């Protein structure tokens, strides 16, 4: 059966959910979005994702025409319309349709609100989670907060797409981006963390997206009794680390076993990484906002 999409107050079959060609989301990437997962008929960290979307919208001075509570309810309704058990949810709010020209004041009809809920998303094969991912450092630097805050989950992903294209050209699974100062920022659509001397180390979020999965992994590490440290680190620290992993809603927690041709630890998914992957699986399948 065809997917049902929420678009500006209506639930429509996907093939009928159309956006005008003059929507500033398309013309200028002017808008924000979220990526959320549902597990076992529950939406994982729904409130936190909605909160982050409202924060991103506020940062670009875009007023979402709903309260966060209303928005959460629309997400749940969209899941119900699509009989979601395990799924992937993509809310998008664009500046809306308007005449050509950057000025958001041209978008007189107000924002366009879209919610897609589909049965799932797969980024990497099962084998990659068992054997680990191979990353290469990108020659592109993550856009600095002086230019556009990387904490805004906006519709402008070209910086990361360029890095991903480069990683593909090198035959790697993912790209690792540095910030303009040379510290590790994040992967193309995932946060990047390392393990050194039994501690999990995460780069501060000033140079990357404050990932919900990153926060969750840090909470889980602390619950298990693993020390977590937030501090800038360099590629040297990555190459010399005992373990490394990525976190993201789509990727979940993925072990990294190679960066720039150097083996991380013993070249196999690390012990702490595996512990976190297991704890994450337990958490996502037992918590979250019920859809039904
Ligand atoms: N950094 C960036 C730049 C991201 O886009 C993350 C980190 C991880 O954040 P979360 O909150 O998901 O742990 C993201 C998230 C997709 C897709 O369609 C991308 C993301 C999330 C869901 C789906 O590829 N990126």
PDB file of C-alpha atoms and ligand atoms in Angstrom:
ATOM      1  CA  UNK A   1       0.000   0.000   0.000  1.00  0.00           C
ATOM      2  CA  UNK A   2       1.153   3.535  -0.745  1.00  0.00           C
ATOM      3  CA  UNK A   3       2.718   5.602   2.033  1.00  0.00           C
ATOM      4  CA  UNK A   4       0.652   8.443   3.485  1.00  0.00           C
ATOM      5  CA  UNK A   5       2.392  11.794   3.920  1.00  0.00           C
ATOM      6  CA  UNK A   6       1.328  14.739   6.060  1.00  0.00           C
ATOM      7  CA  UNK A   7       1.466  17.978   4.059  1.00  0.00           C
ATOM      8  CA  UNK A   8       0.168  21.290   5.398  1.00  0.00           C
ATOM      9  CA  UNK A   9      -2.843  20.011   7.283  1.00  0.00           C
ATOM     10  CA  UNK A  10      -3.690  17.053   5.017  1.00  0.00           C
ATOM     11  CA  UNK A  11      -2.789  13.383   4.901  1.00  0.00           C
ATOM     12  CA  UNK A  12      -2.157  12.462   1.262  1.00  0.00           C
ATOM     13  CA  UNK A  13      -0.938   9.400  -0.647  1.00  0.00           C
ATOM     14  CA  UNK A  14       2.780   9.952  -1.313  1.00  0.00           C
ATOM     15  CA  UNK A  15       2.210  10.298  -5.088  1.00  0.00           C
ATOM     16  CA  UNK A  16      -0.190  13.201  -4.462  1.00  0.00           C
ATOM     17  CA  UNK A  17       1.929  15.025  -1.860  1.00  0.00           C
ATOM     18  CA  UNK A  18       3.512  17.683  -4.081  1.00  0.00           C
ATOM     19  CA  UNK A  19       5.574  20.767  -3.291  1.00  0.00           C
ATOM     20  CA  UNK A  20       5.437  23.859  -5.531  1.00  0.00           C
ATOM     21  CA  UNK A  21       8.639  24.506  -7.514  1.00  0.00           C
ATOM     22  CA  UNK A  22       8.953  27.924  -5.875  1.00  0.00           C
ATOM     23  CA  UNK A  23       9.210  26.515  -2.343  1.00  0.00           C
ATOM     24  CA  UNK A  24      12.253  28.139  -0.756  1.00  0.00           C
ATOM     25  CA  UNK A  25      13.183  24.793   0.767  1.00  0.00           C
ATOM     26  CA  UNK A  26      13.922  23.632  -2.791  1.00  0.00           C
ATOM     27  CA  UNK A  27      15.213  26.931  -4.175  1.00  0.00           C
ATOM     28  CA  UNK A  28      17.564  27.823  -1.326  1.00  0.00           C
ATOM     29  CA  UNK A  29      17.646  24.934   1.134  1.00  0.00           C
ATOM     30  CA  UNK A  30      15.772  27.288   3.454  1.00  0.00           C
ATOM     31  CA  UNK A  31      14.275  25.017   6.062  1.00  0.00           C
ATOM     32  CA  UNK A  32      14.920  22.493   8.822  1.00  0.00           C
ATOM     33  CA  UNK A  33      14.272  18.800   9.327  1.00  0.00           C
ATOM     34  CA  UNK A  34      14.581  15.884  11.725  1.00  0.00           C
ATOM     35  CA  UNK A  35      15.324  12.199  11.412  1.00  0.00           C
ATOM     36  CA  UNK A  36      13.547  10.044  14.004  1.00  0.00           C
ATOM     37  CA  UNK A  37      13.160   6.301  14.443  1.00  0.00           C
ATOM     38  CA  UNK A  38      10.315   4.185  15.728  1.00  0.00           C
ATOM     39  CA  UNK A  39      11.027   0.825  17.333  1.00  0.00           C
ATOM     40  CA  UNK A  40       8.467  -1.710  18.411  1.00  0.00           C
ATOM     41  CA  UNK A  41       5.460   0.677  18.010  1.00  0.00           C
ATOM     42  CA  UNK A  42       7.187   3.474  19.968  1.00  0.00           C
ATOM     43  CA  UNK A  43       8.862   6.654  18.787  1.00  0.00           C
ATOM     44  CA  UNK A  44      12.342   6.933  20.269  1.00  0.00           C
ATOM     45  CA  UNK A  45      13.163  10.303  21.944  1.00  0.00           C
ATOM     46  CA  UNK A  46      10.232  12.007  20.216  1.00  0.00           C
ATOM     47  CA  UNK A  47      10.189  15.057  22.482  1.00  0.00           C
ATOM     48  CA  UNK A  48      13.926  15.623  22.192  1.00  0.00           C
ATOM     49  CA  UNK A  49      13.810  15.473  18.374  1.00  0.00           C
ATOM     50  CA  UNK A  50      10.870  17.879  18.254  1.00  0.00           C
ATOM     51  CA  UNK A  51      12.673  20.201  20.667  1.00  0.00           C
ATOM     52  CA  UNK A  52      15.789  20.152  18.455  1.00  0.00           C
ATOM     53  CA  UNK A  53      13.703  20.922  15.370  1.00  0.00           C
ATOM     54  CA  UNK A  54      12.117  23.930  17.077  1.00  0.00           C
ATOM     55  CA  UNK A  55      15.594  25.090  18.160  1.00  0.00           C
ATOM     56  CA  UNK A  56      16.900  24.753  14.585  1.00  0.00           C
ATOM     57  CA  UNK A  57      13.841  26.657  13.299  1.00  0.00           C
ATOM     58  CA  UNK A  58      14.360  29.402  15.861  1.00  0.00           C
ATOM     59  CA  UNK A  59      18.005  29.715  14.852  1.00  0.00           C
ATOM     60  CA  UNK A  60      17.014  30.439  11.228  1.00  0.00           C
ATOM     61  CA  UNK A  61      14.118  32.663  12.360  1.00  0.00           C
ATOM     62  CA  UNK A  62      11.481  30.289  10.984  1.00  0.00           C
ATOM     63  CA  UNK A  63       8.235  30.104  12.907  1.00  0.00           C
ATOM     64  CA  UNK A  64       6.740  26.615  12.926  1.00  0.00           C
ATOM     65  CA  UNK A  65       2.931  27.014  12.811  1.00  0.00           C
ATOM     66  CA  UNK A  66       2.378  24.496  15.629  1.00  0.00           C
ATOM     67  CA  UNK A  67       3.300  24.033  19.259  1.00  0.00           C
ATOM     68  CA  UNK A  68       5.842  21.283  19.974  1.00  0.00           C
ATOM     69  CA  UNK A  69       2.991  19.237  21.505  1.00  0.00           C
ATOM     70  CA  UNK A  70       0.870  19.612  18.356  1.00  0.00           C
ATOM     71  CA  UNK A  71       3.861  18.699  16.212  1.00  0.00           C
ATOM     72  CA  UNK A  72       4.557  15.560  18.240  1.00  0.00           C
ATOM     73  CA  UNK A  73       0.919  14.587  17.879  1.00  0.00           C
ATOM     74  CA  UNK A  74       1.074  15.082  14.071  1.00  0.00           C
ATOM     75  CA  UNK A  75       4.126  12.811  13.974  1.00  0.00           C
ATOM     76  CA  UNK A  76       2.257  10.111  15.927  1.00  0.00           C
ATOM     77  CA  UNK A  77      -0.810  10.491  13.656  1.00  0.00           C
ATOM     78  CA  UNK A  78       1.406  10.090  10.566  1.00  0.00           C
ATOM     79  CA  UNK A  79       2.876   6.917  12.073  1.00  0.00           C
ATOM     80  CA  UNK A  80      -0.616   5.549  12.743  1.00  0.00           C
ATOM     81  CA  UNK A  81      -1.757   6.301   9.176  1.00  0.00           C
ATOM     82  CA  UNK A  82       1.174   4.198   7.953  1.00  0.00           C
ATOM     83  CA  UNK A  83       0.781   1.380  10.514  1.00  0.00           C
ATOM     84  CA  UNK A  84       4.342   1.942  11.687  1.00  0.00           C
ATOM     85  CA  UNK A  85       5.874  -0.705  13.954  1.00  0.00           C
ATOM     86  CA  UNK A  86       9.557  -0.073  13.215  1.00  0.00           C
ATOM     87  CA  UNK A  87      10.091   2.970  11.089  1.00  0.00           C
ATOM     88  CA  UNK A  88      11.858   6.084  10.052  1.00  0.00           C
ATOM     89  CA  UNK A  89      10.197   9.484  10.404  1.00  0.00           C
ATOM     90  CA  UNK A  90      11.209  12.614   8.547  1.00  0.00           C
ATOM     91  CA  UNK A  91       9.530  15.899   9.584  1.00  0.00           C
ATOM     92  CA  UNK A  92      10.498  18.850   7.358  1.00  0.00           C
ATOM     93  CA  UNK A  93       9.574  22.514   7.714  1.00  0.00           C
ATOM     94  CA  UNK A  94      10.519  24.795   4.819  1.00  0.00           C
ATOM     95  CA  UNK A  95      10.183  28.566   4.507  1.00  0.00           C
ATOM     96  CA  UNK A  96       7.353  27.811   2.088  1.00  0.00           C
ATOM     97  CA  UNK A  97       6.516  28.944  -1.462  1.00  0.00           C
ATOM     98  CA  UNK A  98       7.513  32.441  -2.558  1.00  0.00           C
ATOM     99  CA  UNK A  99       8.827  34.514  -5.447  1.00  0.00           C
ATOM    100  CA  UNK A 100      12.453  34.111  -6.533  1.00  0.00           C
ATOM    101  CA  UNK A 101      14.881  35.946  -4.283  1.00  0.00           C
ATOM    102  CA  UNK A 102      16.450  34.918  -0.999  1.00  0.00           C
ATOM    103  CA  UNK A 103      14.406  37.183   1.224  1.00  0.00           C
ATOM    104  CA  UNK A 104      12.203  34.978   3.432  1.00  0.00           C
ATOM    105  CA  UNK A 105       9.602  37.781   3.449  1.00  0.00           C
ATOM    106  CA  UNK A 106       8.745  36.648  -0.104  1.00  0.00           C
ATOM    107  CA  UNK A 107       7.191  33.487   1.390  1.00  0.00           C
ATOM    108  CA  UNK A 108       3.820  35.031   2.082  1.00  0.00           C
ATOM    109  CA  UNK A 109       1.896  31.747   2.543  1.00  0.00           C
ATOM    110  CA  UNK A 110       4.091  30.782   5.489  1.00  0.00           C
ATOM    111  CA  UNK A 111       6.048  27.581   6.126  1.00  0.00           C
ATOM    112  CA  UNK A 112       5.414  24.227   4.462  1.00  0.00           C
ATOM    113  CA  UNK A 113       5.113  21.361   6.954  1.00  0.00           C
ATOM    114  CA  UNK A 114       5.813  17.823   5.741  1.00  0.00           C
ATOM    115  CA  UNK A 115       5.957  14.586   7.740  1.00  0.00           C
ATOM    116  CA  UNK A 116       7.022  11.327   6.110  1.00  0.00           C
ATOM    117  CA  UNK A 117       6.832   8.047   8.053  1.00  0.00           C
ATOM    118  CA  UNK A 118       8.143   4.935   6.320  1.00  0.00           C
ATOM    119  CA  UNK A 119       8.882   1.380   7.426  1.00  0.00           C
ATOM    120  CA  UNK A 120      12.618   1.841   7.931  1.00  0.00           C
ATOM    121  CA  UNK A 121      15.986   3.090   6.791  1.00  0.00           C
ATOM    122  CA  UNK A 122      19.201   1.146   6.265  1.00  0.00           C
ATOM    123  CA  UNK A 123      22.543   2.880   5.904  1.00  0.00           C
ATOM    124  CA  UNK A 124      25.004   0.010   6.246  1.00  0.00           C
ATOM    125  CA  UNK A 125      24.813  -3.758   5.857  1.00  0.00           C
ATOM    126  CA  UNK A 126      24.617  -6.100   8.870  1.00  0.00           C
ATOM    127  CA  UNK A 127      28.168  -7.172   8.093  1.00  0.00           C
ATOM    128  CA  UNK A 128      29.425  -3.617   8.669  1.00  0.00           C
ATOM    129  CA  UNK A 129      28.007  -3.683  12.209  1.00  0.00           C
ATOM    130  CA  UNK A 130      29.724  -6.996  12.878  1.00  0.00           C
ATOM    131  CA  UNK A 131      33.067  -6.254  11.227  1.00  0.00           C
ATOM    132  CA  UNK A 132      33.230  -2.477  11.510  1.00  0.00           C
ATOM    133  CA  UNK A 133      33.280   0.575   9.264  1.00  0.00           C
ATOM    134  CA  UNK A 134      36.200   2.085   7.349  1.00  0.00           C
ATOM    135  CA  UNK A 135      36.414   5.863   7.341  1.00  0.00           C
ATOM    136  CA  UNK A 136      38.601   8.366   5.507  1.00  0.00           C
ATOM    137  CA  UNK A 137      39.271  11.931   6.605  1.00  0.00           C
ATOM    138  CA  UNK A 138      37.676  14.373   4.215  1.00  0.00           C
ATOM    139  CA  UNK A 139      39.569  17.195   2.523  1.00  0.00           C
ATOM    140  CA  UNK A 140      36.481  19.347   3.194  1.00  0.00           C
ATOM    141  CA  UNK A 141      36.193  20.925   6.635  1.00  0.00           C
ATOM    142  CA  UNK A 142      32.884  20.998   8.507  1.00  0.00           C
ATOM    143  CA  UNK A 143      31.296  24.423   8.074  1.00  0.00           C
ATOM    144  CA  UNK A 144      32.340  26.449  11.126  1.00  0.00           C
ATOM    145  CA  UNK A 145      29.857  28.082  13.531  1.00  0.00           C
ATOM    146  CA  UNK A 146      31.214  31.448  12.344  1.00  0.00           C
ATOM    147  CA  UNK A 147      29.646  30.688   8.932  1.00  0.00           C
ATOM    148  CA  UNK A 148      26.604  28.550   9.780  1.00  0.00           C
ATOM    149  CA  UNK A 149      26.138  26.748  13.076  1.00  0.00           C
ATOM    150  CA  UNK A 150      26.557  22.987  12.512  1.00  0.00           C
ATOM    151  CA  UNK A 151      24.061  22.580  15.359  1.00  0.00           C
ATOM    152  CA  UNK A 152      21.267  23.672  13.020  1.00  0.00           C
ATOM    153  CA  UNK A 153      19.736  20.674  11.274  1.00  0.00           C
ATOM    154  CA  UNK A 154      18.989  22.637   8.122  1.00  0.00           C
ATOM    155  CA  UNK A 155      18.186  21.595   4.560  1.00  0.00           C
ATOM    156  CA  UNK A 156      21.746  22.578   3.562  1.00  0.00           C
ATOM    157  CA  UNK A 157      23.707  19.304   3.500  1.00  0.00           C
ATOM    158  CA  UNK A 158      26.102  19.977   0.619  1.00  0.00           C
ATOM    159  CA  UNK A 159      29.101  20.327   2.931  1.00  0.00           C
ATOM    160  CA  UNK A 160      28.543  16.779   4.204  1.00  0.00           C
ATOM    161  CA  UNK A 161      27.451  15.435   0.799  1.00  0.00           C
ATOM    162  CA  UNK A 162      30.740  16.655  -0.729  1.00  0.00           C
ATOM    163  CA  UNK A 163      32.578  14.738   2.002  1.00  0.00           C
ATOM    164  CA  UNK A 164      30.453  11.652   1.400  1.00  0.00           C
ATOM    165  CA  UNK A 165      31.060  11.767  -2.367  1.00  0.00           C
ATOM    166  CA  UNK A 166      34.790  11.964  -1.657  1.00  0.00           C
ATOM    167  CA  UNK A 167      34.568   8.981   0.743  1.00  0.00           C
ATOM    168  CA  UNK A 168      32.713   7.007  -1.947  1.00  0.00           C
ATOM    169  CA  UNK A 169      35.464   7.830  -4.435  1.00  0.00           C
ATOM    170  CA  UNK A 170      38.016   6.395  -1.997  1.00  0.00           C
ATOM    171  CA  UNK A 171      35.902   3.276  -1.447  1.00  0.00           C
ATOM    172  CA  UNK A 172      35.360   4.078   2.251  1.00  0.00           C
ATOM    173  CA  UNK A 173      32.139   3.547   4.197  1.00  0.00           C
ATOM    174  CA  UNK A 174      31.982   7.062   5.623  1.00  0.00           C
ATOM    175  CA  UNK A 175      33.793  10.394   5.736  1.00  0.00           C
ATOM    176  CA  UNK A 176      35.291  11.937   8.849  1.00  0.00           C
ATOM    177  CA  UNK A 177      35.254  15.729   8.799  1.00  0.00           C
ATOM    178  CA  UNK A 178      37.571  17.990  10.767  1.00  0.00           C
ATOM    179  CA  UNK A 179      36.621  21.488  11.864  1.00  0.00           C
ATOM    180  CA  UNK A 180      38.479  24.499  10.418  1.00  0.00           C
ATOM    181  CA  UNK A 181      40.989  24.331  13.278  1.00  0.00           C
ATOM    182  CA  UNK A 182      41.835  20.718  12.556  1.00  0.00           C
ATOM    183  CA  UNK A 183      39.959  19.083  15.429  1.00  0.00           C
ATOM    184  CA  UNK A 184      37.630  16.167  14.716  1.00  0.00           C
ATOM    185  CA  UNK A 185      34.080  17.361  14.056  1.00  0.00           C
ATOM    186  CA  UNK A 186      31.805  14.515  12.922  1.00  0.00           C
ATOM    187  CA  UNK A 187      31.030  12.071  10.106  1.00  0.00           C
ATOM    188  CA  UNK A 188      28.805  13.092   7.159  1.00  0.00           C
ATOM    189  CA  UNK A 189      25.537  12.380   8.968  1.00  0.00           C
ATOM    190  CA  UNK A 190      26.693  10.924  12.274  1.00  0.00           C
ATOM    191  CA  UNK A 191      28.621  11.975  15.348  1.00  0.00           C
ATOM    192  CA  UNK A 192      32.038  10.424  15.909  1.00  0.00           C
ATOM    193  CA  UNK A 193      33.406   9.309  19.290  1.00  0.00           C
ATOM    194  CA  UNK A 194      36.539   7.488  20.418  1.00  0.00           C
ATOM    195  CA  UNK A 195      37.515   5.329  23.397  1.00  0.00           C
ATOM    196  CA  UNK A 196      40.834   5.952  25.116  1.00  0.00           C
ATOM    197  CA  UNK A 197      41.969   4.337  28.381  1.00  0.00           C
ATOM    198  CA  UNK A 198      38.443   3.012  29.054  1.00  0.00           C
ATOM    199  CA  UNK A 199      36.882   6.492  28.651  1.00  0.00           C
ATOM    200  CA  UNK A 200      34.501   7.577  25.908  1.00  0.00           C
ATOM    201  CA  UNK A 201      35.605  10.880  24.378  1.00  0.00           C
ATOM    202  CA  UNK A 202      33.231  13.075  22.368  1.00  0.00           C
ATOM    203  CA  UNK A 203      34.037  16.346  20.579  1.00  0.00           C
ATOM    204  CA  UNK A 204      32.122  19.360  22.003  1.00  0.00           C
ATOM    205  CA  UNK A 205      28.976  20.085  19.987  1.00  0.00           C
ATOM    206  CA  UNK A 206      30.023  23.617  19.004  1.00  0.00           C
ATOM    207  CA  UNK A 207      31.469  22.136  15.781  1.00  0.00           C
ATOM    208  CA  UNK A 208      28.895  19.427  15.058  1.00  0.00           C
ATOM    209  CA  UNK A 209      25.256  18.456  15.429  1.00  0.00           C
ATOM    210  CA  UNK A 210      24.132  17.788  19.024  1.00  0.00           C
ATOM    211  CA  UNK A 211      23.069  14.271  18.089  1.00  0.00           C
ATOM    212  CA  UNK A 212      20.299  12.552  20.013  1.00  0.00           C
ATOM    213  CA  UNK A 213      22.082   9.199  19.587  1.00  0.00           C
ATOM    214  CA  UNK A 214      25.331  10.805  20.810  1.00  0.00           C
ATOM    215  CA  UNK A 215      23.545  12.037  23.973  1.00  0.00           C
ATOM    216  CA  UNK A 216      21.994   8.600  24.423  1.00  0.00           C
ATOM    217  CA  UNK A 217      25.342   6.802  24.013  1.00  0.00           C
ATOM    218  CA  UNK A 218      26.943   9.133  26.587  1.00  0.00           C
ATOM    219  CA  UNK A 219      24.071   8.522  29.064  1.00  0.00           C
ATOM    220  CA  UNK A 220      24.330   4.762  28.549  1.00  0.00           C
ATOM    221  CA  UNK A 221      28.117   4.802  29.015  1.00  0.00           C
ATOM    222  CA  UNK A 222      27.714   6.636  32.321  1.00  0.00           C
ATOM    223  CA  UNK A 223      25.014   4.212  33.473  1.00  0.00           C
ATOM    224  CA  UNK A 224      27.298   1.276  32.700  1.00  0.00           C
ATOM    225  CA  UNK A 225      30.074   2.995  34.685  1.00  0.00           C
ATOM    226  CA  UNK A 226      32.252   4.138  31.791  1.00  0.00           C
ATOM    227  CA  UNK A 227      33.744   7.608  32.167  1.00  0.00           C
ATOM    228  CA  UNK A 228      32.758  10.089  29.442  1.00  0.00           C
ATOM    229  CA  UNK A 229      34.732  13.184  28.529  1.00  0.00           C
ATOM    230  CA  UNK A 230      33.760  15.996  26.178  1.00  0.00           C
ATOM    231  CA  UNK A 231      36.861  17.617  24.720  1.00  0.00           C
ATOM    232  CA  UNK A 232      38.332  18.537  21.346  1.00  0.00           C
ATOM    233  CA  UNK A 233      40.646  15.881  19.890  1.00  0.00           C
ATOM    234  CA  UNK A 234      42.787  15.525  16.786  1.00  0.00           C
ATOM    235  CA  UNK A 235      43.334  12.866  14.126  1.00  0.00           C
ATOM    236  CA  UNK A 236      46.352  11.698  16.092  1.00  0.00           C
ATOM    237  CA  UNK A 237      44.012  10.833  18.983  1.00  0.00           C
ATOM    238  CA  UNK A 238      41.784   8.930  16.555  1.00  0.00           C
ATOM    239  CA  UNK A 239      44.632   6.909  15.085  1.00  0.00           C
ATOM    240  CA  UNK A 240      45.970   6.192  18.585  1.00  0.00           C
ATOM    241  CA  UNK A 241      42.563   5.351  20.098  1.00  0.00           C
ATOM    242  CA  UNK A 242      41.545   1.922  21.400  1.00  0.00           C
ATOM    243  CA  UNK A 243      38.093   2.084  19.836  1.00  0.00           C
ATOM    244  CA  UNK A 244      35.977   4.406  17.709  1.00  0.00           C
ATOM    245  CA  UNK A 245      32.312   4.504  16.768  1.00  0.00           C
ATOM    246  CA  UNK A 246      29.707   6.642  15.041  1.00  0.00           C
ATOM    247  CA  UNK A 247      26.266   7.510  16.364  1.00  0.00           C
ATOM    248  CA  UNK A 248      23.177   8.632  14.471  1.00  0.00           C
ATOM    249  CA  UNK A 249      19.464   7.974  14.240  1.00  0.00           C
ATOM    250  CA  UNK A 250      19.832   6.217  10.910  1.00  0.00           C
ATOM    251  CA  UNK A 251      23.197   4.525  11.600  1.00  0.00           C
ATOM    252  CA  UNK A 252      22.453   3.908  15.328  1.00  0.00           C
ATOM    253  CA  UNK A 253      25.810   2.941  16.938  1.00  0.00           C
ATOM    254  CA  UNK A 254      28.307   1.711  14.362  1.00  0.00           C
ATOM    255  CA  UNK A 255      31.801   0.425  15.177  1.00  0.00           C
ATOM    256  CA  UNK A 256      34.709   2.051  13.309  1.00  0.00           C
ATOM    257  CA  UNK A 257      37.738  -0.197  12.746  1.00  0.00           C
ATOM    258  CA  UNK A 258      39.809   1.807  10.297  1.00  0.00           C
ATOM    259  CA  UNK A 259      40.517   5.507   9.715  1.00  0.00           C
ATOM    260  CA  UNK A 260      42.799   6.668   6.874  1.00  0.00           C
ATOM    261  CA  UNK A 261      44.175   3.170   6.392  1.00  0.00           C
ATOM    262  CA  UNK A 262      45.177   2.887  10.059  1.00  0.00           C
ATOM    263  CA  UNK A 263      43.675   0.107  12.119  1.00  0.00           C
ATOM    264  CA  UNK A 264      41.785   1.287  15.216  1.00  0.00           C
ATOM    265  CA  UNK A 265      42.614  -0.861  18.257  1.00  0.00           C
ATOM    266  CA  UNK A 266      42.956  -4.448  17.078  1.00  0.00           C
ATOM    267  CA  UNK A 267      40.925  -3.811  13.914  1.00  0.00           C
ATOM    268  CA  UNK A 268      37.772  -5.343  15.371  1.00  0.00           C
ATOM    269  CA  UNK A 269      34.728  -3.611  16.925  1.00  0.00           C
ATOM    270  CA  UNK A 270      35.801  -2.618  20.452  1.00  0.00           C
ATOM    271  CA  UNK A 271      34.551  -4.049  23.730  1.00  0.00           C
ATOM    272  CA  UNK A 272      33.021  -0.794  25.012  1.00  0.00           C
ATOM    273  CA  UNK A 273      31.508  -0.089  21.583  1.00  0.00           C
ATOM    274  CA  UNK A 274      29.848  -3.508  21.617  1.00  0.00           C
ATOM    275  CA  UNK A 275      28.585  -2.950  25.172  1.00  0.00           C
ATOM    276  CA  UNK A 276      27.051   0.361  24.064  1.00  0.00           C
ATOM    277  CA  UNK A 277      25.513  -1.213  20.956  1.00  0.00           C
ATOM    278  CA  UNK A 278      23.813  -3.810  23.142  1.00  0.00           C
ATOM    279  CA  UNK A 279      22.631  -1.263  25.742  1.00  0.00           C
ATOM    280  CA  UNK A 280      21.321   0.934  22.920  1.00  0.00           C
ATOM    281  CA  UNK A 281      19.358  -1.962  21.409  1.00  0.00           C
ATOM    282  CA  UNK A 282      17.816  -2.718  24.818  1.00  0.00           C
ATOM    283  CA  UNK A 283      16.877   0.933  25.383  1.00  0.00           C
ATOM    284  CA  UNK A 284      15.308   1.636  21.979  1.00  0.00           C
ATOM    285  CA  UNK A 285      13.155  -1.478  22.077  1.00  0.00           C
ATOM    286  CA  UNK A 286      11.771  -0.785  25.558  1.00  0.00           C
ATOM    287  CA  UNK A 287      11.313   3.008  25.720  1.00  0.00           C
ATOM    288  CA  UNK A 288       9.719   5.759  23.636  1.00  0.00           C
ATOM    289  CA  UNK A 289       6.332   7.371  23.037  1.00  0.00           C
ATOM    290  CA  UNK A 290       3.660   4.767  22.186  1.00  0.00           C
ATOM    291  CA  UNK A 291       2.193   5.244  18.689  1.00  0.00           C
ATOM    292  CA  UNK A 292      -1.025   3.324  19.384  1.00  0.00           C
TER     293      UNK A 292
HETATM  294  N1  LIG B   1      25.504  14.836  12.463  1.00  0.00           N
HETATM  295  C1  LIG B   1      24.786  15.171  11.382  1.00  0.00           C
HETATM  296  C2  LIG B   1      25.312  16.175  10.454  1.00  0.00           C
HETATM  297  C3  LIG B   1      23.538  14.576  11.179  1.00  0.00           C
HETATM  298  O1  LIG B   1      22.818  14.880  10.098  1.00  0.00           O
HETATM  299  C4  LIG B   1      23.852  13.298  13.217  1.00  0.00           C
HETATM  300  C5  LIG B   1      25.062  13.938  13.368  1.00  0.00           C
HETATM  301  C6  LIG B   1      23.366  12.354  14.270  1.00  0.00           C
HETATM  302  O2  LIG B   1      22.290  12.928  15.011  1.00  0.00           O
HETATM  303  P1  LIG B   1      21.137  12.051  15.644  1.00  0.00           P
HETATM  304  O3  LIG B   1      20.302  13.033  16.384  1.00  0.00           O
HETATM  305  O4  LIG B   1      20.400  11.400  14.520  1.00  0.00           O
HETATM  306  O5  LIG B   1      21.786  11.080  16.537  1.00  0.00           O
HETATM  307  C7  LIG B   1      23.055  13.611  12.093  1.00  0.00           C
HETATM  308  C8  LIG B   1      21.736  12.965  11.906  1.00  0.00           C
HETATM  309  C9  LIG B   1      19.588  10.369   6.732  1.00  0.00           C
HETATM  310  C10 LIG B   1      19.578  10.688   8.186  1.00  0.00           C
HETATM  311  O6  LIG B   1      18.534  10.483   6.092  1.00  0.00           O
HETATM  312  C11 LIG B   1      20.535  11.524   8.723  1.00  0.00           C
HETATM  313  C12 LIG B   1      20.522  11.823  10.083  1.00  0.00           C
HETATM  314  C13 LIG B   1      19.562  11.286  10.886  1.00  0.00           C
HETATM  315  C14 LIG B   1      18.608  10.456  10.349  1.00  0.00           C
HETATM  316  C15 LIG B   1      18.605  10.163   8.979  1.00  0.00           C
HETATM  317  O7  LIG B   1      20.640  10.007   6.201  1.00  0.00           O
HETATM  318  N2  LIG B   1      21.483  12.647  10.556  1.00  0.00           N
END
